Amino acid sequence: MASGACPPPMKATSNGAFQGDNPLDFALPLVILQICLVLVVSRGLAYILKPLRQPRVIAEIIGGIILGPSALGRNKSYLNAVFPPRSLTVLDTLANIGLIFFLFLAGLEIDPKSIRQTGNRVLAIALAGISLPFAIGIGSSYVLKQTIAKGSDGTSFLVFLGVALSITAFPVLARILAELKLLTTNVGRTAMSAAAINDIAAWIMLALAVALSSHDRSPLVSLWVLLAGCGFVICAILIVPPISKWMSQQCHEGEPVEEVYICATLAAVLAAGFVTDSIGIHAMFGAFVVGVLVPKDGPFTSALVEKVEDLVSGLFLPLYFVSSGLKTNIATIKGLQSWGLLVFVIFSASFGKIVGTLVVSISCKVPFKEALVLGFLMNCKGLVELIVLNIGKDRKVLNDQTFAIMVLMAVFTTVITTPLVTAVYKPARKGRISDYKYRTIARKNANSQLRVLACFIGSRNIPSMINLIEATRGVQKRDALCVYAMHLKELSERSSSILMVHKARRNGLPFWNKGQHADSNHVIVAFEAYRQLSQVSIRPMIAISSMTNIHEDICATAERKRAAVIILPFHKHQILDGSMNITRNDFRWVNKRVLEHAPCSVGILVDRGLGGIAHVSASNVSYSVTVLFFGGGDDREALAYGCRMAEHPGIRLVVIRFIAEPIQEGEIRRVDVGDSSSTKLISQDEEFLGDFKLKIANDDSIIYEERIGKNASETVSIIREFNSCNMFIVGSRPTGEVACALKSNELPELGPVGDLLASQDCPTTASVLVMQQYHNGAPINFSSEVEEHFPDDSESAS
């Protein structure tokens, strides 16, 4: 072969190492190694940066830079073995396929309807966040052209710099706001709306920049590219929405979406990418347009996202960052001039965004701190910035040094967003609500409205939760019970999380009152159907947050809604053979944190199918409920809940009070029942039970018994006599000599009795409700256990 000739193309697969082939000389095994390496590095960095509350995109960008010539790539043996030049075509192709589908998902995140409803103030803030940075970017381009970008094409370089400095990364911003719990605030709503407008404007400007970047062509070529691009958008507006709407109508809630509709949509995305690439814009622009135009309502969009997002966001998209990292060589930034230009670019980008947004926000009568935070948030770059820079690099508009400077600028502006916002803006926490007096079920005014916050994880919890609500409603007037049914959803890095955010945003995040959009969520529909059939006021809502701090949403909602009790699902569920299987261990720590911080009483429901797998109508309710009373505030709360349930005509209540064996004459016994307040607790118990006995004197549906528990085994035997009931209600921390004999090791949050009834060894099919009474906000301390599982909590808790 002649010297300097191109190496032969790589074959796809090898014959194996045993036959003398080096797998790294073949395309398939090499790209598999590259993908595995990318995933390990990017996920490892994401784990390291998680305590700093940085979005995953930062870890992926830094991972790409580390794998590229800036760090590991300085070792030429590594670079030629793992990322040889002839393998980059395959890597770039896979990365761009991932980019096409990611931009389609990014388009799905933007709802044109909500943008059309945006007020003048948000529009002014968005325009200020685009225009001033764009103008500063044009000015910066002249400085760079005179120094490190000599010979760059003037017009296209100018537009690329303007676009790069004026972008706000909408997907990254949404996750930062959710992590900081600012989506419910005016700042969050304004920033999200302005960023969505900014995103669309940025893609339009990028299409313009790409059209102008054609080299060695007449200006008419750029004009034809722009006109053809406009024609494509018009055709897409006429074709995509009606077809997508028809497909969405064919997909019904609760039924699987037919594969042909998914395949047709994905094929349309690729076809749109082919058309825009043929026009000369970029394939990802066509995919983005299709994503924006697909209707957001109904099960079709959710199913589409679920099919695509994990593969794209988890596998293909990190390849794009590595592809970018291989083009980024920080070593090209050398000398005082280059580092000075990096500082200049960072200052220019931040100054334009922050000052432009700040000035217009203040002129729109936004408070100074909120206006400043809006500027910090709009300065967030991330992935969108990287896409712009990569296109500029591929089009030869940006040289190596300019590209490296701009990449570092994007990383820096995104990294500082969260620290700056948390340093400047701390939303005013509402003080204690003065008229919030009913924080427990046990109360003097038995006719006052009972407010319940019932939390559930998914559809598995709904039948038992509704049956529990039905059993709790009693027979009094309609407004005697008010239930807030909260669906707990985890906010993750997945794009579908942002779709959840969009749905919830219509009524204020992270809580979504049912309203007119509930038909898109079968969970909400179930509670709405029950509300119409019963005498109970039910208000469904959604809490969207990360598992580390979703307890804050639960406690804040209970405070705001003046709930008397929070009902939480147990972290295990019953399977067909009757045993309990872990749903997600994360929810155990959520329950513990709610127990620590709840502003009212808390109940944990160990669900063994109360009433079966369907809602039991009021006329068919026939439950036997057993309250095990040992003593103490939690047991009094459990008995109060049982009395509330006993008001329902279909419920038979059995109350078993455990008392210690009387001391025989001359016998000496040492009893340890806690601190010096035990005498007071006993007197409170006697007073409470005295009132209870007076109320049930003429009620045949309530049975009260007293049993003597000589030791732990005898107490357990007594409890097992009632295993055939439908539900046990017990206290979390019973007091007294009998309760002290029972030990709780495995599940301390359930207490000794709840732990016993929830264990695999207990031969009962009864559900268990474990109650903890509110005691001035500091009932149980689980901090040490929680910290073991959430080591970053000290940083993330607010």
Short mmCIF file of N, CA, C and O in Angstrom, two decimals, residues 248-300:
data_model
loop_
_atom_site.label_atom_id
_atom_site.label_comp_id
_atom_site.label_asym_id
_atom_site.label_seq_id
_atom_site.Cartn_x
_atom_site.Cartn_y
_atom_site.Cartn_z
N SER A 248 -53.52 8.85 18.40
CA SER A 248 -53.76 8.97 19.83
C SER A 248 -55.19 8.56 20.19
O SER A 248 -55.43 7.94 21.22
N GLN A 249 -56.13 8.86 19.31
CA GLN A 249 -57.53 8.50 19.55
C GLN A 249 -57.76 7.00 19.47
O GLN A 249 -58.72 6.48 20.04
N GLN A 250 -56.89 6.30 18.73
CA GLN A 250 -57.03 4.85 18.62
C GLN A 250 -56.48 4.13 19.86
O GLN A 250 -56.68 2.93 20.02
N CYS A 251 -55.73 4.87 20.69
CA CYS A 251 -55.12 4.28 21.89
C CYS A 251 -55.95 4.68 23.10
O CYS A 251 -56.13 5.88 23.37
N HIS A 252 -56.46 3.71 23.84
CA HIS A 252 -57.34 3.97 24.96
C HIS A 252 -56.60 3.76 26.28
O HIS A 252 -55.70 2.91 26.38
N GLU A 253 -57.01 4.52 27.27
CA GLU A 253 -56.38 4.46 28.58
C GLU A 253 -56.48 3.05 29.16
O GLU A 253 -57.53 2.42 29.14
N GLY A 254 -55.34 2.54 29.66
CA GLY A 254 -55.32 1.23 30.28
C GLY A 254 -55.09 0.08 29.31
O GLY A 254 -54.93 -1.06 29.75
N GLU A 255 -55.06 0.36 28.01
CA GLU A 255 -54.82 -0.68 27.02
C GLU A 255 -53.44 -0.47 26.39
O GLU A 255 -52.99 0.67 26.25
N PRO A 256 -52.76 -1.56 25.99
CA PRO A 256 -51.45 -1.41 25.36
C PRO A 256 -51.55 -0.69 24.02
O PRO A 256 -52.51 -0.91 23.27
N VAL A 257 -50.58 0.16 23.74
CA VAL A 257 -50.55 0.88 22.47
C VAL A 257 -50.03 -0.06 21.39
O VAL A 257 -49.03 -0.76 21.58
N GLU A 258 -50.73 -0.09 20.26
CA GLU A 258 -50.34 -1.00 19.18
C GLU A 258 -48.96 -0.64 18.64
O GLU A 258 -48.63 0.54 18.47
N GLU A 259 -48.19 -1.66 18.35
CA GLU A 259 -46.81 -1.47 17.91
C GLU A 259 -46.72 -0.69 16.61
O GLU A 259 -45.77 0.08 16.40
N VAL A 260 -47.72 -0.84 15.74
CA VAL A 260 -47.67 -0.18 14.43
C VAL A 260 -47.64 1.34 14.59
O VAL A 260 -46.97 2.04 13.81
N TYR A 261 -48.33 1.87 15.61
CA TYR A 261 -48.35 3.33 15.80
C TYR A 261 -46.99 3.83 16.31
O TYR A 261 -46.52 4.90 15.90
N ILE A 262 -46.36 3.05 17.20
CA ILE A 262 -45.03 3.42 17.69
C ILE A 262 -44.03 3.42 16.54
O ILE A 262 -43.26 4.38 16.35
N CYS A 263 -44.04 2.34 15.76
CA CYS A 263 -43.10 2.22 14.63
C CYS A 263 -43.34 3.32 13.60
O CYS A 263 -42.38 3.88 13.05
N ALA A 264 -44.60 3.64 13.34
CA ALA A 264 -44.91 4.69 12.36
C ALA A 264 -44.36 6.03 12.82
O ALA A 264 -43.80 6.80 12.02
N THR A 265 -44.50 6.32 14.12
CA THR A 265 -44.00 7.60 14.65
C THR A 265 -42.48 7.67 14.59
O THR A 265 -41.91 8.70 14.18
N LEU A 266 -41.81 6.59 14.98
CA LEU A 266 -40.35 6.58 14.93
C LEU A 266 -39.85 6.69 13.50
O LEU A 266 -38.84 7.36 13.23
N ALA A 267 -40.54 6.03 12.58
CA ALA A 267 -40.17 6.14 11.16
C ALA A 267 -40.36 7.57 10.67
O ALA A 267 -39.55 8.09 9.90
N ALA A 268 -41.43 8.22 11.13
CA ALA A 268 -41.68 9.62 10.74
C ALA A 268 -40.57 10.54 11.27
O ALA A 268 -40.15 11.48 10.59
N VAL A 269 -40.09 10.25 12.48
CA VAL A 269 -38.98 11.04 13.05
C VAL A 269 -37.74 10.91 12.18
O VAL A 269 -37.08 11.91 11.85
N LEU A 270 -37.40 9.68 11.82
CA LEU A 270 -36.22 9.46 10.97
C LEU A 270 -36.41 10.08 9.60
O LEU A 270 -35.47 10.66 9.03
N ALA A 271 -37.62 9.97 9.05
CA ALA A 271 -37.88 10.55 7.73
C ALA A 271 -37.74 12.07 7.77
O ALA A 271 -37.17 12.68 6.86
N ALA A 272 -38.26 12.68 8.85
CA ALA A 272 -38.12 14.13 9.00
C ALA A 272 -36.65 14.52 9.11
O ALA A 272 -36.21 15.53 8.54
N GLY A 273 -35.87 13.69 9.84
CA GLY A 273 -34.43 13.95 9.93
C GLY A 273 -33.76 13.85 8.57
O GLY A 273 -32.87 14.67 8.24
N PHE A 274 -34.17 12.87 7.78
CA PHE A 274 -33.58 12.72 6.43
C PHE A 274 -33.89 13.93 5.57
O PHE A 274 -33.02 14.45 4.84
N VAL A 275 -35.14 14.43 5.65
CA VAL A 275 -35.55 15.57 4.82
C VAL A 275 -34.75 16.81 5.20
O VAL A 275 -34.21 17.51 4.32
N THR A 276 -34.66 17.11 6.51
CA THR A 276 -33.94 18.33 6.90
C THR A 276 -32.44 18.20 6.64
O THR A 276 -31.78 19.19 6.31
N ASP A 277 -31.88 16.99 6.76
CA ASP A 277 -30.48 16.81 6.43
C ASP A 277 -30.26 17.01 4.93
O ASP A 277 -29.24 17.60 4.52
N SER A 278 -31.21 16.55 4.10
CA SER A 278 -31.11 16.74 2.66
C SER A 278 -31.23 18.22 2.30
O SER A 278 -30.56 18.70 1.37
N ILE A 279 -32.05 18.94 3.06
CA ILE A 279 -32.18 20.38 2.82
C ILE A 279 -30.87 21.08 3.12
O ILE A 279 -30.48 22.04 2.44
N GLY A 280 -30.16 20.59 4.15
CA GLY A 280 -28.89 21.20 4.53
C GLY A 280 -28.94 21.88 5.87
O GLY A 280 -28.07 22.70 6.18
N ILE A 281 -29.96 21.56 6.68
CA ILE A 281 -30.03 22.16 8.03
C ILE A 281 -29.35 21.21 9.00
O ILE A 281 -28.19 21.35 9.32
N HIS A 282 -30.01 20.22 9.50
CA HIS A 282 -29.44 19.14 10.31
C HIS A 282 -30.57 18.17 10.57
O HIS A 282 -31.72 18.56 10.75
N ALA A 283 -30.25 16.88 10.65
CA ALA A 283 -31.28 15.86 10.84
C ALA A 283 -32.04 16.06 12.14
O ALA A 283 -33.24 15.79 12.22
N MET A 284 -31.36 16.55 13.17
CA MET A 284 -32.03 16.68 14.47
C MET A 284 -33.11 17.76 14.44
O MET A 284 -34.05 17.72 15.23
N PHE A 285 -33.02 18.74 13.53
CA PHE A 285 -34.02 19.79 13.47
C PHE A 285 -35.38 19.22 13.07
O PHE A 285 -36.41 19.58 13.64
N GLY A 286 -35.38 18.31 12.10
CA GLY A 286 -36.64 17.68 11.68
C GLY A 286 -37.25 16.87 12.80
O GLY A 286 -38.47 16.91 13.02
N ALA A 287 -36.42 16.14 13.56
CA ALA A 287 -36.92 15.34 14.68
C ALA A 287 -37.53 16.24 15.75
O ALA A 287 -38.57 15.93 16.34
N PHE A 288 -36.89 17.38 16.01
CA PHE A 288 -37.39 18.32 17.02
C PHE A 288 -38.76 18.88 16.62
O PHE A 288 -39.67 18.96 17.45
N VAL A 289 -38.91 19.23 15.36
CA VAL A 289 -40.18 19.78 14.87
C VAL A 289 -41.30 18.76 15.04
O VAL A 289 -42.40 19.08 15.50
N VAL A 290 -41.03 17.50 14.69
CA VAL A 290 -42.04 16.45 14.84
C VAL A 290 -42.42 16.29 16.32
O VAL A 290 -43.60 16.17 16.66
N GLY A 291 -41.41 16.32 17.21
CA GLY A 291 -41.69 16.19 18.63
C GLY A 291 -42.57 17.31 19.17
O GLY A 291 -43.48 17.08 19.95
N VAL A 292 -42.32 18.55 18.72
CA VAL A 292 -43.13 19.69 19.17
C VAL A 292 -44.58 19.56 18.69
O VAL A 292 -45.52 19.89 19.41
N LEU A 293 -44.76 19.02 17.49
CA LEU A 293 -46.09 18.98 16.88
C LEU A 293 -46.94 17.80 17.33
O LEU A 293 -48.16 17.80 17.15
N VAL A 294 -46.32 16.75 17.90
CA VAL A 294 -47.10 15.59 18.37
C VAL A 294 -47.95 16.03 19.56
O VAL A 294 -47.43 16.64 20.50
N PRO A 295 -49.26 15.73 19.57
CA PRO A 295 -50.12 16.11 20.70
C PRO A 295 -49.62 15.50 22.01
O PRO A 295 -49.15 14.36 22.03
N LYS A 296 -49.74 16.25 23.08
CA LYS A 296 -49.18 15.83 24.37
C LYS A 296 -50.18 15.07 25.24
O LYS A 296 -49.81 14.48 26.24
N ASP A 297 -51.47 15.12 24.91
CA ASP A 297 -52.49 14.51 25.75
C ASP A 297 -52.70 13.05 25.37
O ASP A 297 -52.41 12.64 24.24
N GLY A 298 -53.23 12.28 26.32
CA GLY A 298 -53.58 10.89 26.04
C GLY A 298 -52.45 9.92 26.33
O GLY A 298 -51.30 10.31 26.55
N PRO A 299 -52.76 8.62 26.30
CA PRO A 299 -51.76 7.59 26.66
C PRO A 299 -50.72 7.36 25.57
O PRO A 299 -49.67 6.79 25.84
N PHE A 300 -50.99 7.81 24.33
CA PHE A 300 -50.08 7.51 23.23
C PHE A 300 -48.70 8.14 23.45
O PHE A 300 -47.67 7.49 23.29
#
